[in-house]
Coordinates of C-alpha atoms in Angstrom, one line a residue:
V76 CA -41.0 74.8 -45.0
S77 CA -38.0 72.8 -43.8
E78 CA -39.8 71.7 -40.7
A79 CA -42.8 70.5 -42.8
I80 CA -40.4 68.5 -45.0
V81 CA -38.9 66.8 -42.0
K82 CA -42.3 65.9 -40.6
M83 CA -43.4 64.5 -43.9
S84 CA -40.3 62.4 -44.2
I85 CA -40.8 61.0 -40.6
L86 CA -44.4 60.2 -41.4
G87 CA -43.3 58.5 -44.6
L88 CA -40.8 56.4 -42.7
K89 CA -43.4 55.3 -40.2
K90 CA -45.7 54.2 -42.9
K91 CA -42.9 52.2 -44.7
Q92 CA -41.8 50.3 -41.5
P93 CA -43.5 46.8 -41.5
K94 CA -45.4 45.6 -38.5
T95 CA -43.6 43.0 -36.4
F96 CA -44.3 40.4 -33.7
K97 CA -42.0 38.8 -31.1
V98 CA -41.0 35.2 -31.2
K99 CA -39.1 33.1 -28.7
V100 CA -37.4 29.9 -30.0
I101 CA -36.2 27.3 -27.5
T102 CA -33.6 24.9 -28.7
M103 CA -32.2 22.0 -26.7
D104 CA -29.4 24.1 -25.3
A105 CA -30.4 27.8 -25.8
E106 CA -33.2 30.3 -26.0
M107 CA -33.4 33.0 -28.7
E108 CA -35.8 35.9 -29.4
F109 CA -36.6 37.3 -32.8
S110 CA -38.5 40.2 -34.2
C111 CA -40.5 38.8 -37.2
E112 CA -42.4 40.6 -39.9
V113 CA -46.1 40.0 -40.1
K114 CA -45.9 38.7 -43.6
W115 CA -43.3 36.0 -42.7
K116 CA -44.2 32.5 -43.5
G117 CA -43.1 29.5 -41.4
K118 CA -40.2 28.9 -43.7
D119 CA -38.8 32.4 -43.2
L120 CA -38.8 32.0 -39.4
F121 CA -37.4 28.4 -39.7
D122 CA -34.5 29.5 -42.0
L123 CA -33.7 32.4 -39.6
V124 CA -33.4 30.0 -36.7
C125 CA -31.3 27.5 -38.8
R126 CA -28.9 30.3 -39.8
T127 CA -28.6 31.5 -36.3
V128 CA -27.8 28.0 -35.0
G129 CA -25.6 27.2 -38.0
L130 CA -27.6 24.2 -39.1
R131 CA -27.6 23.0 -42.7
E132 CA -29.2 19.6 -42.3
T133 CA -32.6 21.3 -41.9
W134 CA -34.8 18.4 -43.2
F135 CA -34.7 16.7 -39.8
F136 CA -36.0 19.6 -37.8
G137 CA -39.1 21.8 -37.4
L138 CA -40.7 24.4 -35.1
R139 CA -43.2 22.8 -32.8
Y140 CA -45.8 24.7 -30.7
T141 CA -48.5 23.6 -28.3
I142 CA -52.2 24.1 -29.0
K143 CA -54.8 23.0 -26.5
D144 CA -54.1 19.4 -25.5
T145 CA -51.8 18.5 -28.3
Y146 CA -48.9 19.9 -30.3
A147 CA -48.4 20.8 -34.0
W148 CA -45.5 21.7 -36.3
L149 CA -45.3 25.1 -38.0
K150 CA -46.1 24.8 -41.7
P151 CA -43.4 26.2 -43.9
E152 CA -45.5 27.5 -46.8
K153 CA -48.1 29.3 -44.6
R154 CA -47.8 32.6 -42.9
V155 CA -46.9 32.3 -39.2
L156 CA -49.8 34.4 -37.9
D157 CA -52.3 32.6 -40.1
Q158 CA -51.7 29.3 -38.3
E159 CA -53.1 28.2 -35.0
V160 CA -50.1 29.5 -33.0
P161 CA -50.5 30.8 -29.4
K162 CA -51.5 34.5 -29.2
D163 CA -49.0 35.2 -26.5
S164 CA -46.2 37.7 -26.9
P165 CA -43.6 36.5 -27.6
I166 CA -44.9 33.4 -29.4
T167 CA -43.0 30.4 -28.1
F168 CA -41.7 27.7 -30.5
H169 CA -39.5 24.6 -29.7
F170 CA -36.9 23.9 -32.3
L171 CA -36.8 20.0 -32.3
A172 CA -36.1 17.0 -34.5
K173 CA -39.2 16.1 -36.3
F174 CA -37.8 13.2 -38.2
F175 CA -35.2 10.7 -37.1
P176 CA -32.5 9.0 -39.3
E177 CA -32.3 5.3 -39.8
K178 CA -28.5 5.2 -39.1
V179 CA -27.2 8.2 -37.3
E180 CA -23.6 7.5 -38.1
E181 CA -24.2 7.6 -41.8
E182 CA -26.9 10.3 -42.1
L183 CA -25.9 12.9 -39.4
V184 CA -23.1 15.0 -41.0
Q185 CA -22.8 18.2 -39.0
E186 CA -21.6 18.3 -35.5
I187 CA -24.3 20.7 -34.5
T188 CA -26.9 18.2 -35.9
Q189 CA -25.4 15.4 -33.8
H190 CA -25.4 17.6 -30.7
L191 CA -29.0 18.6 -31.1
F192 CA -30.1 15.0 -31.6
F193 CA -28.0 13.9 -28.7
L194 CA -29.6 16.4 -26.3
Q195 CA -33.2 15.6 -27.5
V196 CA -32.8 11.8 -27.3
K197 CA -31.1 12.1 -23.9
K198 CA -34.0 14.2 -22.6
Q199 CA -36.6 11.7 -24.0
I200 CA -34.8 8.8 -22.3
L201 CA -34.6 10.7 -18.9
D202 CA -38.3 11.7 -19.2
E203 CA -39.0 8.0 -20.0
E204 CA -40.6 8.8 -23.4
I205 CA -38.1 6.2 -24.6
F206 CA -37.8 3.0 -22.6
C207 CA -34.3 2.1 -21.7
S208 CA -33.0 -0.9 -19.6
P209 CA -30.9 -0.2 -16.5
E210 CA -27.8 -1.7 -18.1
A211 CA -28.1 0.5 -21.2
S212 CA -29.0 3.5 -19.1
V213 CA -25.7 3.2 -17.2
L214 CA -23.7 2.9 -20.4
L215 CA -25.5 5.8 -22.0
A216 CA -24.9 7.9 -18.9
S217 CA -21.2 7.1 -19.0
Y218 CA -21.0 8.5 -22.6
A219 CA -23.0 11.6 -21.5
V220 CA -20.5 12.2 -18.7
Q221 CA -17.6 11.8 -21.2
A222 CA -19.2 14.3 -23.6
K223 CA -19.7 16.8 -20.7
Y224 CA -16.5 16.4 -18.6
G225 CA -13.9 15.0 -21.0
D226 CA -11.4 12.3 -20.0
Y227 CA -11.7 10.9 -16.5
D228 CA -9.1 12.3 -14.0
P229 CA -9.2 10.6 -10.5
N230 CA -7.4 13.6 -9.1
F231 CA -10.2 16.0 -10.3
H232 CA -13.3 13.9 -10.6
K233 CA -13.7 13.0 -6.9
P234 CA -16.7 11.0 -5.6
G235 CA -19.8 13.1 -5.7
F236 CA -18.9 15.1 -8.8
L237 CA -22.0 13.7 -10.5
A238 CA -24.4 14.5 -7.7
Q239 CA -26.0 17.5 -9.5
D240 CA -26.3 15.7 -12.9
E241 CA -29.5 13.9 -14.0
L242 CA -28.2 10.8 -15.8
L243 CA -30.7 8.0 -15.2
P244 CA -34.4 7.7 -15.6
K245 CA -36.2 7.9 -12.3
T246 CA -37.7 4.4 -12.6
V247 CA -34.3 2.9 -13.1
S248 CA -32.8 4.7 -10.1
L249 CA -35.7 3.7 -7.9
H250 CA -36.2 0.2 -9.2
Y251 CA -33.0 -1.2 -7.6
Q252 CA -32.1 -0.8 -4.0
M253 CA -29.0 1.3 -4.7
T254 CA -27.9 4.7 -3.4
A255 CA -26.9 7.6 -5.6
D256 CA -23.3 6.9 -4.6
M257 CA -23.6 3.3 -5.8
W258 CA -25.0 4.4 -9.2
E259 CA -22.3 7.0 -9.5
E260 CA -19.7 4.4 -8.9
K261 CA -21.1 2.1 -11.6
I262 CA -21.3 5.0 -14.1
T263 CA -17.8 6.2 -13.2
A264 CA -16.4 2.7 -13.8
W265 CA -17.7 2.8 -17.5
Y266 CA -16.8 6.5 -17.8
A267 CA -13.1 5.7 -17.0
E268 CA -13.0 3.3 -20.0
H269 CA -13.9 6.1 -22.5
R270 CA -10.5 8.0 -22.1
G271 CA -9.4 9.7 -25.4
I272 CA -13.0 10.0 -26.9
A273 CA -13.8 13.5 -28.0
R274 CA -17.2 15.2 -27.2
D275 CA -18.7 14.7 -30.7
E276 CA -17.5 11.0 -30.7
A277 CA -19.1 10.4 -27.3
E278 CA -22.4 11.9 -28.4
M279 CA -22.3 9.8 -31.6
E280 CA -21.7 6.6 -29.5
Y281 CA -24.7 7.6 -27.3
L282 CA -26.9 7.9 -30.4
K283 CA -25.7 4.7 -31.9
I284 CA -26.8 2.8 -28.8
A285 CA -30.1 4.8 -28.4
Q286 CA -31.2 4.2 -32.1
D287 CA -31.5 0.4 -31.2
L288 CA -34.1 1.1 -28.5
E289 CA -37.6 0.0 -29.5
M290 CA -39.2 3.4 -28.8
Y291 CA -36.5 5.5 -30.5
G292 CA -37.8 8.0 -33.0
V293 CA -41.4 6.7 -32.8
S294 CA -44.4 9.1 -32.6
Y295 CA -47.4 7.5 -30.9
F296 CA -51.1 8.3 -31.5
A297 CA -54.3 6.7 -30.1
I298 CA -56.4 5.1 -32.8
T299 CA -59.2 2.6 -33.2
Q300 CA -60.4 0.3 -35.9
N301 CA -64.0 1.5 -35.4
K302 CA -65.5 4.8 -34.5
R303 CA -66.3 4.0 -30.9
D304 CA -63.3 2.5 -29.0
T305 CA -59.7 3.7 -28.7
D306 CA -58.0 0.4 -28.3
L307 CA -54.9 0.7 -30.4
L308 CA -51.8 2.8 -30.9
L309 CA -50.3 4.0 -34.1
G310 CA -46.5 4.4 -34.3
V311 CA -44.8 6.5 -37.0
D312 CA -41.1 6.3 -37.5
A313 CA -38.3 6.2 -40.1
Q314 CA -39.0 2.6 -40.9
G315 CA -42.8 2.7 -41.5
L316 CA -46.1 2.5 -39.6
H317 CA -46.7 0.2 -36.6
I318 CA -49.8 -0.9 -34.8
Y319 CA -49.4 -1.5 -31.0
S320 CA -51.6 -2.7 -28.2
P321 CA -52.5 0.2 -25.8
N322 CA -50.4 -1.2 -23.0
S323 CA -47.4 -2.1 -25.0
K324 CA -45.2 0.3 -27.0
L325 CA -42.3 -2.0 -27.4
N326 CA -43.5 -4.8 -29.6
P327 CA -45.9 -3.9 -32.5
N328 CA -48.7 -6.3 -33.4
K329 CA -48.4 -5.3 -37.1
S330 CA -46.0 -3.3 -39.1
F331 CA -46.2 -1.6 -42.5
P332 CA -42.7 -0.7 -43.8
W333 CA -42.5 2.3 -46.2
S334 CA -41.2 0.0 -48.9
G335 CA -44.4 -2.1 -48.7
I336 CA -46.9 0.8 -48.7
R337 CA -48.5 1.9 -52.0
N338 CA -50.6 4.8 -50.7
I339 CA -51.9 6.4 -47.5
S340 CA -55.0 8.5 -47.5
Y341 CA -57.5 9.8 -45.1
S342 CA -61.0 11.2 -45.3
E343 CA -62.1 13.2 -42.3
K344 CA -61.1 10.8 -39.4
E345 CA -60.6 7.6 -41.4
F346 CA -57.1 6.5 -42.5
T347 CA -56.5 4.0 -45.2
I348 CA -53.1 2.2 -45.7
K349 CA -52.9 0.4 -49.1
P350 CA -50.1 -2.2 -49.3
L351 CA -48.0 -2.4 -52.4
D352 CA -49.0 -6.0 -52.7
K353 CA -52.5 -5.8 -53.9
K354 CA -53.3 -9.3 -52.6
K355 CA -52.9 -8.0 -49.0
D356 CA -55.9 -6.5 -47.2
V357 CA -56.2 -2.7 -46.9
F358 CA -55.8 -1.5 -43.3
K359 CA -58.1 1.2 -42.0
F360 CA -58.1 3.0 -38.7
Y361 CA -59.7 6.1 -37.1
S362 CA -58.3 9.0 -35.2
S363 CA -60.5 11.1 -32.9
Q364 CA -59.3 14.6 -33.9
L365 CA -58.8 16.3 -37.2
R366 CA -55.7 18.2 -35.9
V367 CA -54.1 14.8 -35.0
N368 CA -55.0 13.4 -38.4
K369 CA -53.2 16.2 -40.1
L370 CA -50.2 15.7 -37.9
I371 CA -50.2 11.9 -38.6
L372 CA -50.3 12.7 -42.3
Q373 CA -47.5 15.2 -42.1
L374 CA -45.3 12.7 -40.3
C375 CA -46.1 9.9 -42.8
I376 CA -45.3 12.1 -45.8
G377 CA -42.1 13.5 -44.2
N378 CA -40.8 10.1 -43.1
H379 CA -41.7 8.5 -46.5
D380 CA -39.9 11.3 -48.4
L381 CA -36.7 10.8 -46.2
F382 CA -37.0 7.0 -46.7
M383 CA -37.0 7.5 -50.5
R384 CA -34.3 10.1 -50.3
R385 CA -31.9 7.8 -48.4
R386 CA -32.1 5.3 -51.2
K387 CA -31.0 7.8 -53.8
V388 CA -27.6 9.3 -54.6
D389 CA -26.8 12.2 -52.3
S390 CA -27.4 15.7 -53.6
I391 CA -24.5 18.0 -54.4
E392 CA -25.3 19.9 -51.3
V393 CA -25.2 16.8 -49.1
Q394 CA -22.0 15.6 -50.8
Q395 CA -20.3 18.9 -50.1
M396 CA -21.5 18.8 -46.5
K397 CA -20.1 15.3 -46.1
A398 CA -16.8 16.3 -47.6
Q399 CA -16.6 19.4 -45.5
A400 CA -17.6 17.4 -42.4
K401 CA -14.9 14.8 -43.2
E402 CA -12.2 17.5 -43.6
E403 CA -13.5 19.1 -40.4
K404 CA -13.3 15.9 -38.5
A405 CA -9.8 15.2 -39.9
R406 CA -8.7 18.7 -38.9
K407 CA -10.2 18.4 -35.4
K408 CA -8.6 15.0 -35.1
M409 CA -5.2 16.4 -36.0
E410 CA -5.9 19.3 -33.6
R411 CA -6.8 16.9 -30.9
Q412 CA -3.6 14.9 -31.6
I413 CA -1.5 18.1 -31.5
L414 CA -3.3 19.1 -28.3
A415 CA -2.8 15.7 -26.8
R416 CA 1.0 15.8 -27.7
E417 CA 1.2 19.3 -26.3
K418 CA -0.6 18.2 -23.2
Q419 CA 1.7 15.2 -22.9
M420 CA 4.7 17.4 -23.4
R421 CA 3.4 19.9 -20.8
E422 CA 2.7 17.2 -18.4
E423 CA 6.2 15.7 -18.9
A424 CA 7.6 19.2 -18.5
E425 CA 5.7 19.7 -15.3
R426 CA 6.8 16.3 -14.1
A427 CA 10.4 17.2 -15.0
K428 CA 10.0 20.6 -13.3
E429 CA 8.5 18.9 -10.2
E430 CA 11.4 16.3 -10.3
M431 CA 13.9 19.1 -10.6
E432 CA 12.3 21.0 -7.7
R433 CA 12.2 17.9 -5.7
R434 CA 15.9 17.2 -6.6
L435 CA 16.8 20.8 -5.7
F436 CA 15.0 20.5 -2.4
Q437 CA 16.8 17.2 -1.9
L438 CA 20.2 18.7 -2.7
Q439 CA 19.5 21.7 -0.4
D440 CA 18.6 19.2 2.4
E441 CA 21.8 17.2 1.6
A442 CA 23.9 20.4 1.6
R443 CA 22.3 21.4 4.9
L444 CA 22.9 18.0 6.3
A445 CA 26.5 18.1 5.0
N446 CA 27.2 21.4 6.7
E447 CA 25.7 20.1 9.9
A448 CA 27.8 16.9 9.5
L449 CA 30.9 19.1 8.8
L450 CA 30.3 21.0 12.0
R451 CA 29.8 17.8 13.9
S452 CA 32.9 16.3 12.3
E453 CA 35.0 19.3 13.3
E454 CA 33.7 18.9 16.9
T455 CA 34.3 15.2 16.6
A456 CA 37.9 15.9 15.3
D457 CA 38.6 18.0 18.4
L458 CA 37.2 15.3 20.7
L459 CA 39.1 12.7 18.8
A460 CA 42.3 14.7 19.2
E461 CA 41.8 14.8 22.9
K462 CA 40.9 11.1 22.9
A463 CA 44.0 10.4 20.9
Q464 CA 46.2 12.1 23.4
I465 CA 44.4 10.3 26.2
A466 CA 44.8 7.0 24.3
E467 CA 48.5 7.7 23.8
E468 CA 49.0 8.2 27.5
E469 CA 46.9 5.1 28.2
A470 CA 49.0 3.2 25.6
K471 CA 52.2 4.1 27.4
L472 CA 50.7 3.1 30.7
L473 CA 49.5 -0.1 29.2
A474 CA 52.9 -0.8 27.7
H475 CA 54.4 -0.4 31.1
K476 CA 51.8 -2.7 32.5
A477 CA 52.4 -5.1 29.7
A478 CA 56.1 -5.2 30.5
E479 CA 55.3 -5.9 34.2
A480 CA 52.8 -8.4 33.1
E481 CA 55.4 -10.1 30.9
Q482 CA 57.8 -10.3 33.8
E483 CA 55.1 -11.7 36.0
R484 CA 54.2 -14.2 33.3
Q485 CA 57.8 -15.3 33.1
R486 CA 58.0 -15.7 36.8
L487 CA 54.7 -17.6 36.9
E488 CA 56.0 -19.8 34.1
V489 CA 59.1 -20.6 36.2
T490 CA 56.9 -21.2 39.2
A491 CA 54.5 -23.3 37.2
M492 CA 57.4 -25.3 35.9
K493 CA 58.6 -25.8 39.4
T494 CA 55.2 -26.6 40.5
K495 CA 54.8 -29.1 37.8
E496 CA 58.1 -30.8 38.8
E497 CA 57.1 -30.9 42.4
K498 CA 53.7 -32.2 41.4
R499 CA 55.4 -34.9 39.3
L500 CA 57.6 -35.9 42.2
M501 CA 54.7 -35.9 44.6
E502 CA 52.7 -38.0 42.2
Q503 CA 55.6 -40.4 42.0
K504 CA 55.9 -40.5 45.7
M505 CA 52.2 -41.1 46.0
R506 CA 52.4 -43.9 43.4
E507 CA 55.4 -45.5 45.4
A508 CA 53.5 -45.1 48.6
E509 CA 50.4 -46.8 47.0
Q510 CA 52.7 -49.6 45.7
L511 CA 54.2 -50.0 49.2
A512 CA 50.8 -50.0 50.8
V513 CA 49.8 -52.7 48.3
K514 CA 52.9 -54.7 49.1
L515 CA 52.3 -54.3 52.8
V516 CA 48.7 -55.5 52.4
E517 CA 49.9 -58.4 50.4
Q518 CA 52.6 -59.3 53.1
S519 CA 50.0 -58.8 55.8
E520 CA 47.6 -61.1 54.1
R521 CA 50.4 -63.6 53.5
R522 CA 51.5 -63.4 57.2
L523 CA 47.9 -63.8 58.2
K524 CA 47.6 -66.9 56.0
E525 CA 50.9 -68.3 57.5
A526 CA 49.6 -67.6 61.1
D527 CA 46.4 -69.3 60.2
H528 CA 48.4 -72.3 59.0
L529 CA 50.6 -72.3 62.1
K530 CA 47.4 -72.1 64.3
Q531 CA 45.9 -75.0 62.4
D532 CA 49.2 -77.0 62.7
L533 CA 49.3 -76.2 66.5
T534 CA 45.7 -77.2 66.8
E535 CA 46.3 -80.4 65.0
A536 CA 49.5 -81.1 67.2
K537 CA 47.4 -80.5 70.3
D538 CA 44.8 -82.9 69.1
A539 CA 47.4 -85.5 68.3
E540 CA 49.0 -85.0 71.8
R541 CA 45.6 -85.4 73.4
R542 CA 44.9 -88.5 71.4
A543 CA 48.4 -89.9 72.3
K544 CA 47.9 -89.2 76.0
Q545 CA 44.5 -90.9 75.8
K546 CA 45.8 -93.9 74.1
L547 CA 48.8 -94.2 76.5
L548 CA 46.5 -94.1 79.5
E549 CA 44.3 -96.8 78.0
I550 CA 47.3 -99.0 77.3
T551 CA 48.8 -98.4 80.7
K552 CA 45.6 -99.4 82.4
T553 CA 44.9 -102.6 80.5
T554 CA 48.4 -104.1 79.8
Y555 CA 50.7 -103.3 82.7
P556 CA 48.8 -103.1 86.0
V557 CA 51.7 -104.3 88.2
R558 CA 54.0 -101.7 87.0
Q559 CA 51.5 -99.0 87.5
H560 CA 53.8 -96.8 89.5
A561 CA 56.6 -97.1 87.0
A562 CA 54.3 -96.4 84.2
L563 CA 52.9 -93.3 85.8
C564 CA 56.4 -92.2 86.3
D565 CA 57.1 -92.8 82.6
V566 CA 53.9 -91.1 81.7
A567 CA 54.9 -88.2 83.8
A568 CA 58.3 -88.2 82.2
Y569 CA 56.7 -88.4 78.8
S570 CA 54.1 -85.7 79.4
T571 CA 56.5 -83.0 80.5
P572 CA 57.6 -82.0 76.9
P573 CA 54.3 -80.2 76.1
A574 CA 55.2 -77.4 78.4
P575 CA 57.7 -76.0 75.9
L576 CA 55.1 -76.5 73.1
D577 CA 52.7 -74.2 74.9
S578 CA 55.3 -71.6 75.3
D579 CA 56.1 -71.7 71.6
M580 CA 52.5 -71.2 70.7
K581 CA 52.3 -68.2 73.0
R582 CA 55.4 -66.8 71.6
L583 CA 54.2 -67.3 68.1
S584 CA 50.9 -65.7 68.9
M585 CA 52.7 -62.7 70.4
E586 CA 54.9 -62.4 67.3
I587 CA 51.9 -62.5 65.1
E588 CA 50.1 -59.9 67.2
R589 CA 53.1 -57.7 67.2
E590 CA 53.5 -57.9 63.4
R591 CA 49.8 -57.1 63.1
L592 CA 50.2 -54.0 65.3
E593 CA 53.3 -53.0 63.3
Y594 CA 51.4 -53.4 60.1
M595 CA 48.5 -51.3 61.3
E596 CA 50.9 -48.6 62.4
K597 CA 52.6 -48.7 59.0
S598 CA 49.3 -48.7 57.2
K599 CA 48.1 -45.7 59.3
H600 CA 51.4 -43.9 58.6
L601 CA 51.0 -44.6 54.9
Q602 CA 47.4 -43.4 54.9
D603 CA 48.5 -40.1 56.6
Q604 CA 51.3 -39.7 54.0
L605 CA 48.7 -40.3 51.2
K606 CA 46.4 -37.7 52.6
E607 CA 49.3 -35.2 52.8
L608 CA 50.3 -36.0 49.2
K609 CA 46.7 -35.5 48.0
T610 CA 46.4 -32.2 49.9
E611 CA 49.7 -31.0 48.4
I612 CA 48.5 -32.1 44.9
E613 CA 45.2 -30.2 45.3
S614 CA 47.0 -27.1 46.5
L615 CA 49.4 -27.3 43.5
K616 CA 46.4 -27.7 41.1
L617 CA 44.7 -24.6 42.7
E618 CA 47.9 -22.6 42.3
E619 CA 48.3 -23.8 38.7
Q620 CA 44.7 -22.6 38.0
Q621 CA 45.3 -19.2 39.6
V622 CA 48.5 -18.9 37.5
F623 CA 46.6 -19.7 34.3
I624 CA 43.8 -17.2 35.2
H625 CA 46.4 -14.6 36.0
Q626 CA 48.1 -15.2 32.6
N627 CA 44.8 -14.9 30.7
S628 CA 44.0 -11.7 32.5
I629 CA 47.4 -10.3 31.6
K630 CA 46.8 -11.3 27.9
H631 CA 43.4 -9.6 27.8
S632 CA 44.8 -6.5 29.4
N633 CA 47.5 -6.4 26.8

């Protein structure tokens, strides 16, 4: 009986257990698997994912799945299995942002919401679903690096640390002739400027820049204004509806803001946009697939609802969320400040420790050097003691030599004095001899002049005598011819006196010659004496120089 009861209870449990199916949900940074009940609606699965992620701002997100050549969003009020979801096991859904805010800084409250938007927008930019210029791409990449790696540290973030990260769209990196290292250098230059920005702040800065891009938050669909050609694009975003040319997704040809739309309706494949201003024309367009039409309508309704919601007072739930988020941000900011102070204090302590260790090593080196210096000084002291003893002996020897040198100096001074006196006497004698030689020269010149005068007088006397004899002969011949004999006798008697005159001339010439010879001998003798005096003076000068040199050598040796 007991066994039958157990079997019946087991069978009852099996009947009560609901049937389930497997679901895999892929978020932007994680993958999750759930076991869902068959009766679950889309809202049940969506709420489970939001609770698991910790997301409260649920109105931006949805579960997207792929069907055939397009995608669709899981409807919240319809059972999951009743929708056109894939029949795979597990069924794969992507948890993504379905609607985008107009101003991210004002509307995104939770940090997890900001993070999921940041990851999705970054992926769309890198996949080139959102066009971004090269300059904006580099700036956005620098904020993405700040969000991932924190503050830039040149000691840690060496060149090449971004080699494995995808940070730029491929068309941007290939458009310019720049290497990966050059792009990394440009990104790092901006990245270094973001010091002190926390992860959530860097992600918000990224979104604030991205929301100004023309293709941000826009869902594009191919449409036509007739049923045959697909020559237009419809863009749906938080601002309204936009009509584009097929080759241009940046600048719309026509826009319909939500505030200017009275009604949107569609019948089968035809959409009708009725402006609020009834004077304006109604705009109609066609879409090729019913599934796409439903998707367009969902996006239009959801974006319009959010547009109206933003212009109303926040609900109590949103106000609480914003207050909590503000408190959370203040708390995190204070924690970051405390961590920054602790980090600074730790760095200062580490620097002080390093300084103390460096100082300790320095003191140890100084102590080692001091010990070595002490040993060297002791050895030097011994050497100096020996040198001092040797120096003392040398001093005694030098003192003895100094005394001898002093005696020699005194003797040389006496000798020098004598030499100077002798030199003075010799110079005096030389001057006297020079004066005597000058006098002799003067006397010789005077005697020569006198001899020349005497020779001139003698010549004149001889000329007068010859003229007198000539005249006497002429007179004798003309005037007294009878007394010729007597006259001749007279003339003979008269002409005899010249004999003594010739002898006087000869004697005078001999005296002059003798005096000249005596003068020459005296002059030669004086010249010899002058040469001897000059030789003696030169020898005295040489001795005086030797004495002076000897005295200087004695002084230097002392």
